[in-house]
Amino acid sequence: MHVPDGILPAPICLAGFGFTSLTAWFCLRTINRSPEPTQGIPKAALLTAAFFSASLVHIPIPPASVHFVLNGLLGVVLGYYAFLAILVGLFLQAVMFGHGGLTTLGINALIMGVPALIAYFVFRLGDRFPKTFSRRLITGLLAFLAGALGVGLATVLFFSVILFNLPSDLNAEAERAALATLVISHLPLIGLEGIFTAIVVLFLERVKPELLRNPWSKAAS
Amino acid sequence: MTLVVDSYVERDSWLHMWEPRCKLIGLMSLVFAFAFVQDLWLLLPMLLVTITLYKISKLPISFLLQRLRYPSFFLLGIVALLPFFSGRTIIWQWGWLSIYREGCESVVLIASRFFSVLTIALILTGTTPFLTLLQTLRSLGLSPILTDMTLLTYRYLHDIAGNFATMRTAMRLRGGDRRGQPWFHWQLLPQFAILTGTLLIRSYEQSERVYQAMRLRGYGLPKQSGSPEPAHGRGSFIALGVSLVVAAGFVLVGHGGWGR
């Protein structure tokens, strides 16, 4: 789900860099306000590498195979570091493999990173539920929502950016219909990623709960 | 430390010796200027500049072809239908199937821009060591958190990918991870989820050891003295000036509407 170089007009690429800089600045400011900002750097970096590796695994869904985007899970685990992690991951992909691109780095970071931040905020809603609710049920439900929202929003943003910026003479109605068709065709994958995120989060909750409640990935209160 | 991305950084072309900051600014300004190109007549000069720079860089053609392969397929998937659906001027028709001139022009424009931007980006990353590139970005004001994260992610990417491959082999040996079968199993989902969860836990635990080792070596403490600034040859500044003029030329000519 990366926009390659050459497709988007330069003003869109520059606007992408502008909004990405603003979002990265907001995340960095929040991280710098935490008690020990440097503590989170190696953790975020190694977890970014782990997400990078895990997202390359393909699951067979005939007639093709798919791989998970994992931006929702990244948001849940890394918090404010998630946007920076995605920026770093996209930069490395562009430099190492030529996936995505350097001019589209800003737009791609927004497409993947903003849904990751939204997924983080959705998952954190669990802190507001009273203790009377089943903790496991709430965690699983919010993790599902975070995972599905992460990839769902990224899908909508990606196809919107592509369809509305192609130098074509397609009419607006055709573009909207194409967008709706493409998003609907991805609904099973969005559901699958939601289920996958919920299973991973419930596993982490049972085995290493501190990974989900790290002070280094949250804003200093 | 020899990195995978640094395969051709030891060559002796002029572009390899260009001062990194000037090179980054000069080549990135060209990249963005090419992204501004909207007129077909500007494609030829753009391709000429790109090919000349690649020739000067002394990077092998096989390197370029290898890096173009995957993104080209992706690009093809996006633009392949444009000639059939985009435009009004029909240049060929067979029954209900028509090919439009405007759609074909769009494909040529996008493909040329894609080739030029990717090639210039490849020249930048292929002639500059990865660590130098990160230092340059930092010296130009990029946050230390971002540069440190990039460096550490790159440093541990191969380690963690290796761990993951070992874990998957172990799982397969125990009868899990049946990826060889051509159909989807619901069992695959929890198996892969637990594998991913375990990888995250292992990486997290490793990161704590890495952080302690970094602290012992003085990470996070204020620096005693800055490293000396690299010498800037006059040639580097002249090359930067030429790049900026060429980039500005593409933007001004393209947006001034000359040649239309």
Short mmCIF file of C-alpha atoms in Angstrom, two decimals:
data_model
loop_
_atom_site.label_atom_id
_atom_site.label_comp_id
_atom_site.label_asym_id
_atom_site.label_seq_id
_atom_site.Cartn_x
_atom_site.Cartn_y
_atom_site.Cartn_z
CA MET A 1 0.00 0.00 0.00
CA HIS A 2 2.73 2.44 -1.01
CA VAL A 3 2.34 5.16 -3.61
CA PRO A 4 5.37 4.92 -5.93
CA ASP A 5 7.39 7.86 -7.26
CA GLY A 6 6.16 9.62 -10.37
CA ILE A 7 2.40 9.16 -9.94
CA LEU A 8 1.53 12.14 -7.80
CA PRO A 9 2.00 15.76 -8.84
CA ALA A 10 4.71 17.64 -6.92
CA PRO A 11 2.35 19.93 -4.94
CA ILE A 12 0.66 16.85 -3.43
CA CYS A 13 4.07 15.34 -2.56
CA LEU A 14 5.16 18.60 -0.92
CA ALA A 15 1.88 18.90 0.99
CA GLY A 16 2.44 15.30 2.17
CA PHE A 17 5.86 16.26 3.51
CA GLY A 18 4.35 19.32 5.20
CA PHE A 19 1.65 17.37 7.05
CA THR A 20 4.07 14.54 7.87
CA SER A 21 6.50 17.06 9.41
CA LEU A 22 3.70 18.50 11.52
CA THR A 23 2.56 15.06 12.73
CA ALA A 24 6.14 13.93 13.41
CA TRP A 25 6.78 17.19 15.31
CA PHE A 26 3.67 16.56 17.45
CA CYS A 27 4.78 12.97 18.20
CA LEU A 28 8.38 14.04 18.98
CA ARG A 29 7.18 16.82 21.28
CA THR A 30 5.01 14.33 23.19
CA ILE A 31 7.90 11.83 23.42
CA ASN A 32 10.35 14.52 24.58
CA ARG A 33 7.98 15.34 27.44
CA SER A 34 8.18 11.76 28.78
CA PRO A 35 10.49 11.22 31.80
CA GLU A 36 13.26 9.54 29.79
CA PRO A 37 12.84 10.11 26.04
CA THR A 38 15.97 8.16 25.00
CA GLN A 39 14.75 4.98 26.74
CA GLY A 40 12.09 4.40 24.14
CA ILE A 41 14.36 4.73 21.11
CA PRO A 42 15.95 1.23 21.09
CA LYS A 43 12.62 -0.34 22.03
CA ALA A 44 10.76 1.42 19.26
CA ALA A 45 13.57 0.67 16.78
CA LEU A 46 13.74 -3.06 17.50
CA LEU A 47 9.97 -3.40 17.54
CA THR A 48 9.88 -1.54 14.21
CA ALA A 49 12.31 -4.13 12.82
CA ALA A 50 10.08 -6.91 14.22
CA PHE A 51 6.96 -5.40 12.60
CA PHE A 52 8.89 -4.97 9.36
CA SER A 53 9.78 -8.69 9.35
CA ALA A 54 6.30 -9.88 10.37
CA SER A 55 4.55 -7.76 7.73
CA LEU A 56 6.50 -9.55 4.97
CA VAL A 57 4.86 -12.94 5.70
CA HIS A 58 2.22 -13.92 3.17
CA ILE A 59 -0.97 -15.76 4.12
CA PRO A 60 -2.49 -17.85 1.29
CA ILE A 61 -5.98 -16.69 0.37
CA PRO A 62 -6.73 -18.30 -3.01
CA PRO A 63 -6.28 -17.32 -5.77
CA ALA A 64 -3.63 -14.99 -4.30
CA SER A 65 -1.88 -14.40 -1.02
CA VAL A 66 -1.98 -11.39 1.26
CA HIS A 67 0.26 -9.89 3.87
CA PHE A 68 -0.87 -7.93 6.90
CA VAL A 69 -0.17 -4.20 7.08
CA LEU A 70 0.01 -4.26 10.90
CA ASN A 71 -0.22 -0.47 11.28
CA GLY A 72 -3.09 -0.81 13.78
CA LEU A 73 -1.07 -3.24 15.92
CA LEU A 74 1.94 -0.93 15.59
CA GLY A 75 -0.17 1.92 16.98
CA VAL A 76 -1.40 -0.22 19.88
CA VAL A 77 2.12 -1.31 20.88
CA LEU A 78 4.22 1.75 20.06
CA GLY A 79 1.84 4.62 20.84
CA TYR A 80 3.31 7.95 19.76
CA TYR A 81 6.39 6.18 18.38
CA ALA A 82 4.16 4.43 15.80
CA PHE A 83 4.14 7.34 13.36
CA LEU A 84 7.92 7.71 13.60
CA ALA A 85 8.34 3.92 13.24
CA ILE A 86 6.27 3.98 10.03
CA LEU A 87 8.30 6.91 8.71
CA VAL A 88 11.53 5.02 9.43
CA GLY A 89 10.17 1.79 7.93
CA LEU A 90 9.05 3.54 4.74
CA PHE A 91 12.40 5.34 4.41
CA LEU A 92 14.27 2.04 4.75
CA GLN A 93 11.95 0.35 2.24
CA ALA A 94 12.54 3.16 -0.25
CA VAL A 95 16.33 3.09 0.23
CA MET A 96 16.81 -0.67 0.45
CA PHE A 97 14.22 -2.07 -1.96
CA GLY A 98 12.88 0.87 -3.94
CA HIS A 99 9.35 0.22 -2.58
CA GLY A 100 7.30 3.38 -2.23
CA GLY A 101 9.50 6.34 -3.02
CA LEU A 102 11.37 9.34 -1.70
CA THR A 103 9.06 12.00 -3.16
CA THR A 104 6.03 10.10 -1.86
CA LEU A 105 7.53 9.38 1.58
CA GLY A 106 5.41 12.09 3.20
CA ILE A 107 2.13 10.96 1.62
CA ASN A 108 2.84 7.29 2.36
CA ALA A 109 3.68 8.13 5.98
CA LEU A 110 0.34 9.91 6.34
CA ILE A 111 -1.57 7.04 4.67
CA MET A 112 -0.11 4.46 7.07
CA GLY A 113 0.82 6.56 10.11
CA VAL A 114 -2.29 8.60 10.84
CA PRO A 115 -4.50 5.45 11.01
CA ALA A 116 -1.86 3.94 13.36
CA LEU A 117 -2.19 6.93 15.71
CA ILE A 118 -5.99 6.70 15.53
CA ALA A 119 -5.72 2.97 16.34
CA TYR A 120 -3.63 3.89 19.39
CA PHE A 121 -6.22 6.38 20.64
CA VAL A 122 -9.03 3.84 20.06
CA PHE A 123 -7.16 1.18 22.04
CA ARG A 124 -6.49 3.60 24.89
CA LEU A 125 -10.27 4.07 25.30
CA GLY A 126 -10.07 0.81 27.26
CA ASP A 127 -8.57 2.75 30.21
CA ARG A 128 -11.85 4.63 30.57
CA PHE A 129 -14.05 1.56 30.97
CA PRO A 130 -15.11 0.80 34.57
CA LYS A 131 -13.50 -2.23 36.24
CA THR A 132 -16.88 -4.03 36.28
CA PHE A 133 -16.53 -4.84 32.56
CA SER A 134 -14.65 -7.97 31.49
CA ARG A 135 -11.09 -6.71 30.91
CA ARG A 136 -10.35 -9.43 28.35
CA LEU A 137 -13.48 -8.73 26.35
CA ILE A 138 -12.84 -4.97 26.24
CA THR A 139 -9.17 -5.45 25.29
CA GLY A 140 -10.05 -7.92 22.53
CA LEU A 141 -12.82 -5.74 21.16
CA LEU A 142 -10.76 -2.56 21.14
CA ALA A 143 -7.77 -4.40 19.63
CA PHE A 144 -10.04 -5.70 16.85
CA LEU A 145 -11.31 -2.17 16.22
CA ALA A 146 -7.76 -0.76 16.28
CA GLY A 147 -6.48 -3.37 13.80
CA ALA A 148 -9.44 -3.06 11.45
CA LEU A 149 -9.49 0.75 11.61
CA GLY A 150 -5.74 0.93 11.00
CA VAL A 151 -5.82 -0.99 7.75
CA GLY A 152 -9.32 0.21 6.77
CA LEU A 153 -8.46 3.89 6.98
CA ALA A 154 -5.14 3.26 5.24
CA THR A 155 -7.01 1.52 2.39
CA VAL A 156 -9.46 4.41 1.99
CA LEU A 157 -6.66 6.99 2.07
CA PHE A 158 -4.47 5.05 -0.38
CA PHE A 159 -7.14 4.53 -3.02
CA SER A 160 -8.42 8.11 -2.57
CA VAL A 161 -4.94 9.53 -3.14
CA ILE A 162 -4.41 7.35 -6.23
CA LEU A 163 -7.84 7.83 -7.82
CA PHE A 164 -8.20 11.56 -7.21
CA ASN A 165 -4.67 12.37 -8.38
CA LEU A 166 -4.31 10.31 -11.53
CA PRO A 167 -4.09 12.67 -14.52
CA SER A 168 -7.20 11.17 -16.03
CA ASP A 169 -10.46 12.42 -17.39
CA LEU A 170 -12.52 10.02 -15.31
CA ASN A 171 -15.63 11.71 -14.05
CA ALA A 172 -16.17 12.22 -10.32
CA GLU A 173 -18.97 9.65 -10.14
CA ALA A 174 -16.82 6.96 -11.75
CA GLU A 175 -14.00 7.76 -9.31
CA ARG A 176 -16.33 7.50 -6.31
CA ALA A 177 -17.76 4.21 -7.61
CA ALA A 178 -14.24 2.83 -8.16
CA LEU A 179 -13.22 3.90 -4.64
CA ALA A 180 -16.28 2.25 -3.08
CA THR A 181 -15.69 -0.97 -5.06
CA LEU A 182 -12.02 -1.13 -4.11
CA VAL A 183 -12.73 -0.52 -0.42
CA ILE A 184 -15.59 -3.04 -0.32
CA SER A 185 -13.37 -5.67 -1.98
CA HIS A 186 -10.88 -5.15 0.87
CA LEU A 187 -13.47 -5.62 3.65
CA PRO A 188 -12.65 -9.32 4.25
CA LEU A 189 -8.96 -8.41 4.63
CA ILE A 190 -9.83 -5.57 7.01
CA GLY A 191 -11.83 -8.03 9.15
CA LEU A 192 -9.01 -10.57 9.02
CA GLU A 193 -6.45 -7.99 10.15
CA GLY A 194 -8.79 -6.95 12.99
CA ILE A 195 -9.07 -10.56 14.20
CA PHE A 196 -5.31 -11.02 13.87
CA THR A 197 -4.61 -7.86 15.90
CA ALA A 198 -7.04 -8.97 18.62
CA ILE A 199 -5.34 -12.38 18.92
CA VAL A 200 -1.84 -10.82 19.12
CA VAL A 201 -2.94 -8.23 21.71
CA LEU A 202 -4.71 -10.84 23.87
CA PHE A 203 -1.56 -13.00 23.67
CA LEU A 204 0.63 -10.04 24.73
CA GLU A 205 -1.83 -9.18 27.52
CA ARG A 206 -1.46 -12.71 28.90
CA VAL A 207 2.30 -13.17 28.39
CA LYS A 208 3.90 -9.70 28.52
CA PRO A 209 1.33 -7.09 29.56
CA GLU A 210 3.99 -4.40 30.09
CA LEU A 211 4.43 -4.31 26.31
CA LEU A 212 0.92 -2.83 26.07
CA ARG A 213 1.27 -0.46 29.03
CA ASN A 214 4.63 1.11 28.57
CA PRO A 215 5.26 4.57 29.94
CA TRP A 216 7.81 5.14 27.15
CA SER A 217 5.17 4.85 24.44
CA LYS A 218 2.67 7.16 26.08
CA ALA A 219 2.45 10.86 26.63
CA ALA A 220 3.74 12.06 29.97
CA SER A 221 0.77 12.80 32.17
CA MET B 1 30.37 -2.34 8.98
CA THR B 2 29.40 -3.13 5.38
CA LEU B 3 25.69 -2.67 4.84
CA VAL B 4 23.52 -4.22 2.14
CA VAL B 5 22.66 -0.80 0.73
CA ASP B 6 26.33 0.15 0.50
CA SER B 7 27.27 -2.25 -2.30
CA TYR B 8 28.63 0.42 -4.68
CA VAL B 9 29.65 3.29 -2.38
CA GLU B 10 33.38 2.55 -2.70
CA ARG B 11 33.59 3.55 -6.38
CA ASP B 12 35.51 6.60 -7.51
CA SER B 13 33.07 8.58 -9.61
CA TRP B 14 32.71 12.33 -9.17
CA LEU B 15 29.25 11.79 -7.66
CA HIS B 16 30.77 9.51 -5.00
CA MET B 17 33.12 12.33 -4.00
CA TRP B 18 30.51 15.09 -4.01
CA GLU B 19 30.15 16.58 -0.52
CA PRO B 20 27.15 14.73 1.02
CA ARG B 21 25.16 17.79 2.10
CA CYS B 22 25.50 19.47 -1.28
CA LYS B 23 24.71 16.14 -2.98
CA LEU B 24 21.58 15.57 -0.88
CA ILE B 25 20.22 19.07 -1.53
CA GLY B 26 21.22 19.08 -5.20
CA LEU B 27 19.81 15.65 -6.10
CA MET B 28 16.65 16.04 -4.01
CA SER B 29 15.92 19.37 -5.68
CA LEU B 30 16.19 17.58 -9.05
CA VAL B 31 13.90 14.80 -7.79
CA PHE B 32 11.21 17.31 -6.82
CA ALA B 33 11.69 19.34 -9.98
CA PHE B 34 11.06 16.17 -12.02
CA ALA B 35 7.94 15.50 -9.97
CA PHE B 36 6.71 18.94 -11.19
CA VAL B 37 7.01 17.95 -14.87
CA GLN B 38 3.58 17.91 -16.55
CA ASP B 39 4.48 18.59 -20.20
CA LEU B 40 5.41 15.80 -22.56
CA TRP B 41 8.07 17.89 -24.32
CA LEU B 42 10.02 18.20 -21.04
CA LEU B 43 10.34 14.44 -20.74
CA LEU B 44 13.26 14.19 -23.16
CA PRO B 45 15.48 16.74 -21.32
CA MET B 46 14.48 15.12 -18.02
CA LEU B 47 15.49 11.66 -19.24
CA LEU B 48 18.73 13.08 -20.69
CA VAL B 49 19.71 14.64 -17.34
CA THR B 50 18.84 11.39 -15.56
CA ILE B 51 20.83 9.14 -17.91
CA THR B 52 23.83 11.52 -17.89
CA LEU B 53 23.92 11.56 -14.08
CA TYR B 54 23.62 7.77 -13.93
CA LYS B 55 26.47 7.47 -16.43
CA ILE B 56 28.65 9.83 -14.34
CA SER B 57 27.86 7.84 -11.16
CA LYS B 58 29.50 4.69 -12.66
CA LEU B 59 26.81 2.55 -11.01
CA PRO B 60 26.15 -0.68 -12.94
CA ILE B 61 23.06 -0.96 -15.14
CA SER B 62 22.18 -4.27 -13.46
CA PHE B 63 21.81 -2.37 -10.15
CA LEU B 64 19.29 0.00 -11.73
CA LEU B 65 17.35 -2.79 -13.45
CA GLN B 66 17.21 -4.82 -10.24
CA ARG B 67 15.84 -1.84 -8.30
CA LEU B 68 13.33 -0.92 -11.02
CA ARG B 69 11.83 -4.40 -11.28
CA TYR B 70 9.42 -4.57 -8.33
CA PRO B 71 8.16 -0.96 -8.33
CA SER B 72 7.65 -1.17 -12.10
CA PHE B 73 5.19 -4.03 -11.71
CA PHE B 74 3.35 -2.06 -9.05
CA LEU B 75 3.24 1.03 -11.25
CA LEU B 76 2.02 -1.05 -14.19
CA GLY B 77 -0.85 -2.31 -12.03
CA ILE B 78 -1.93 1.26 -11.35
CA VAL B 79 -1.58 2.85 -14.80
CA ALA B 80 -2.22 -0.10 -17.15
CA LEU B 81 -5.93 0.72 -17.48
CA LEU B 82 -5.53 4.45 -18.09
CA PRO B 83 -5.34 4.20 -21.95
CA PHE B 84 -8.69 2.34 -21.97
CA PHE B 85 -10.67 4.58 -19.60
CA SER B 86 -9.04 7.99 -19.51
CA GLY B 87 -9.50 10.62 -22.21
CA ARG B 88 -11.78 11.68 -25.07
CA THR B 89 -9.70 11.39 -28.24
CA ILE B 90 -9.95 7.84 -29.58
CA ILE B 91 -6.83 6.68 -31.43
CA TRP B 92 -7.85 3.02 -31.88
CA GLN B 93 -11.14 1.20 -31.52
CA TRP B 94 -12.26 -2.40 -31.73
CA GLY B 95 -15.88 -2.95 -30.82
CA TRP B 96 -16.45 -1.53 -27.34
CA LEU B 97 -12.73 -1.43 -26.67
CA SER B 98 -11.13 1.98 -27.25
CA ILE B 99 -7.70 3.42 -26.63
CA TYR B 100 -7.58 7.11 -25.78
CA ARG B 101 -4.74 9.49 -26.61
CA GLU B 102 -4.89 11.32 -23.27
CA GLY B 103 -4.66 8.05 -21.34
CA CYS B 104 -1.60 6.96 -23.33
CA GLU B 105 0.03 10.36 -22.72
CA SER B 106 -0.62 10.01 -18.99
CA VAL B 107 1.05 6.60 -18.95
CA VAL B 108 4.14 7.96 -20.77
CA LEU B 109 4.31 10.95 -18.41
CA ILE B 110 3.96 8.86 -15.22
CA ALA B 111 6.37 6.15 -16.40
CA SER B 112 9.06 8.70 -17.38
CA ARG B 113 8.72 10.64 -14.13
CA PHE B 114 8.84 7.38 -12.18
CA PHE B 115 12.01 6.28 -14.00
CA SER B 116 13.78 9.62 -13.53
CA VAL B 117 12.83 10.12 -9.87
CA LEU B 118 13.72 6.54 -8.94
CA THR B 119 17.03 6.68 -10.81
CA ILE B 120 18.12 9.98 -9.21
CA ALA B 121 17.11 8.64 -5.77
CA LEU B 122 19.13 5.52 -6.54
CA ILE B 123 22.16 7.64 -7.48
CA LEU B 124 21.86 9.43 -4.14
CA THR B 125 21.59 6.25 -2.05
CA GLY B 126 23.96 4.24 -4.24
CA THR B 127 26.85 6.72 -4.06
CA THR B 128 26.50 7.72 -0.39
CA PRO B 129 27.21 5.34 2.51
CA PHE B 130 24.06 4.80 4.57
CA LEU B 131 25.67 6.13 7.75
CA THR B 132 26.87 9.26 5.94
CA LEU B 133 23.37 9.79 4.59
CA LEU B 134 21.94 9.64 8.12
CA GLN B 135 24.65 11.97 9.46
CA THR B 136 23.88 14.39 6.64
CA LEU B 137 20.16 14.32 7.41
CA ARG B 138 20.97 14.96 11.06
CA SER B 139 23.29 17.84 10.22
CA LEU B 140 20.46 19.34 8.17
CA GLY B 141 18.21 19.37 11.23
CA LEU B 142 16.47 15.97 11.30
CA SER B 143 15.54 14.94 14.85
CA PRO B 144 18.15 12.76 16.65
CA ILE B 145 15.31 10.47 17.76
CA LEU B 146 14.44 9.76 14.13
CA THR B 147 18.04 9.23 12.99
CA ASP B 148 18.84 6.97 15.97
CA MET B 149 15.68 4.97 15.36
CA THR B 150 16.57 4.56 11.67
CA LEU B 151 20.10 3.43 12.47
CA LEU B 152 19.02 0.95 15.15
CA THR B 153 16.16 -0.42 13.05
CA TYR B 154 18.57 -1.00 10.18
CA ARG B 155 21.20 -2.48 12.50
CA TYR B 156 18.80 -5.05 13.99
CA LEU B 157 16.60 -5.71 10.97
CA HIS B 158 18.70 -8.64 9.76
CA ASP B 159 19.04 -10.08 13.29
CA ILE B 160 15.32 -9.97 13.92
CA ALA B 161 14.43 -11.28 10.45
CA GLY B 162 16.86 -14.16 11.13
CA ASN B 163 15.20 -14.85 14.51
CA PHE B 164 11.81 -14.83 12.86
CA ALA B 165 12.94 -17.27 10.16
CA THR B 166 14.32 -19.63 12.84
CA MET B 167 11.06 -19.43 14.82
CA ARG B 168 9.03 -20.23 11.71
CA THR B 169 11.25 -23.21 10.89
CA ALA B 170 10.82 -24.50 14.45
CA MET B 171 7.06 -24.07 14.17
CA ARG B 172 6.97 -25.90 10.84
CA LEU B 173 9.02 -28.76 12.25
CA ARG B 174 6.37 -29.14 14.96
CA GLY B 175 3.59 -29.36 12.38
CA GLY B 176 2.49 -25.70 12.34
CA ASP B 177 2.71 -22.95 9.68
CA ARG B 178 1.28 -25.02 6.78
CA ARG B 179 1.97 -22.37 4.17
CA GLY B 180 2.70 -24.94 1.48
CA GLN B 181 -0.99 -25.79 1.16
CA PRO B 182 -2.79 -23.70 -1.42
CA TRP B 183 -5.89 -22.95 0.68
CA PHE B 184 -6.58 -20.77 3.66
CA HIS B 185 -6.78 -22.37 7.11
CA TRP B 186 -8.36 -20.55 10.03
CA GLN B 187 -5.69 -22.28 12.14
CA LEU B 188 -3.08 -20.20 10.32
CA LEU B 189 -4.33 -17.00 11.91
CA PRO B 190 -3.76 -17.83 15.62
CA GLN B 191 -0.50 -19.62 14.72
CA PHE B 192 0.86 -16.61 12.91
CA ALA B 193 -0.51 -14.25 15.58
CA ILE B 194 1.31 -16.11 18.37
CA LEU B 195 4.46 -16.23 16.25
CA THR B 196 4.24 -12.46 15.76
CA GLY B 197 3.51 -11.90 19.46
CA THR B 198 6.53 -14.01 20.45
CA LEU B 199 8.73 -12.08 18.03
CA LEU B 200 7.55 -8.79 19.55
CA ILE B 201 8.30 -10.04 23.08
CA ARG B 202 11.77 -11.29 22.11
CA SER B 203 12.57 -8.02 20.32
CA TYR B 204 11.34 -6.04 23.31
CA GLU B 205 13.53 -8.03 25.71
CA GLN B 206 16.50 -7.66 23.36
CA SER B 207 15.89 -3.91 23.18
CA GLU B 208 16.20 -3.63 26.97
CA ARG B 209 19.65 -5.24 26.82
CA VAL B 210 20.60 -3.00 23.88
CA TYR B 211 19.50 0.09 25.80
CA GLN B 212 21.52 -0.91 28.89
CA ALA B 213 24.60 -1.50 26.71
CA MET B 214 24.08 1.88 25.01
CA ARG B 215 23.79 3.64 28.39
CA LEU B 216 27.03 2.03 29.53
CA ARG B 217 28.71 3.51 26.47
CA GLY B 218 27.42 6.99 27.29
CA TYR B 219 24.26 7.14 25.17
CA GLY B 220 21.99 10.02 26.15
CA LEU B 221 24.77 12.07 27.80
CA PRO B 222 25.71 15.46 26.36
CA LYS B 223 28.47 15.25 23.75
CA GLN B 224 31.95 16.39 24.78
CA SER B 225 32.87 17.86 21.42
CA GLY B 226 31.37 17.90 17.98
CA SER B 227 32.94 16.00 15.12
CA PRO B 228 34.85 18.22 12.67
CA GLU B 229 32.91 19.53 9.70
CA PRO B 230 33.92 17.92 6.39
CA ALA B 231 35.87 20.12 4.03
CA HIS B 232 33.74 21.66 1.29
CA GLY B 233 35.51 21.80 -2.06
CA ARG B 234 34.59 24.57 -4.45
CA GLY B 235 33.54 21.91 -6.98
CA SER B 236 30.82 20.66 -4.61
CA PHE B 237 29.26 24.11 -4.37
CA ILE B 238 29.47 24.64 -8.13
CA ALA B 239 27.77 21.28 -8.70
CA LEU B 240 25.11 22.22 -6.16
CA GLY B 241 24.56 25.53 -7.95
CA VAL B 242 24.24 23.78 -11.33
CA SER B 243 21.74 21.26 -9.87
CA LEU B 244 19.63 24.02 -8.36
CA VAL B 245 19.63 25.99 -11.62
CA VAL B 246 18.62 22.90 -13.62
CA ALA B 247 15.90 22.05 -11.08
CA ALA B 248 14.59 25.63 -11.08
CA GLY B 249 14.66 25.55 -14.89
CA PHE B 250 12.41 22.48 -15.03
CA VAL B 251 9.94 24.01 -12.57
CA LEU B 252 9.86 27.46 -14.21
CA VAL B 253 9.70 26.19 -17.80
CA GLY B 254 7.04 23.62 -16.89
CA HIS B 255 4.87 26.08 -15.01
CA GLY B 256 5.55 29.04 -17.29
CA GLY B 257 3.84 27.10 -20.05
CA TRP B 258 6.72 27.54 -22.49
CA GLY B 259 6.70 25.30 -25.49
CA ARG B 260 2.96 24.63 -25.37
#
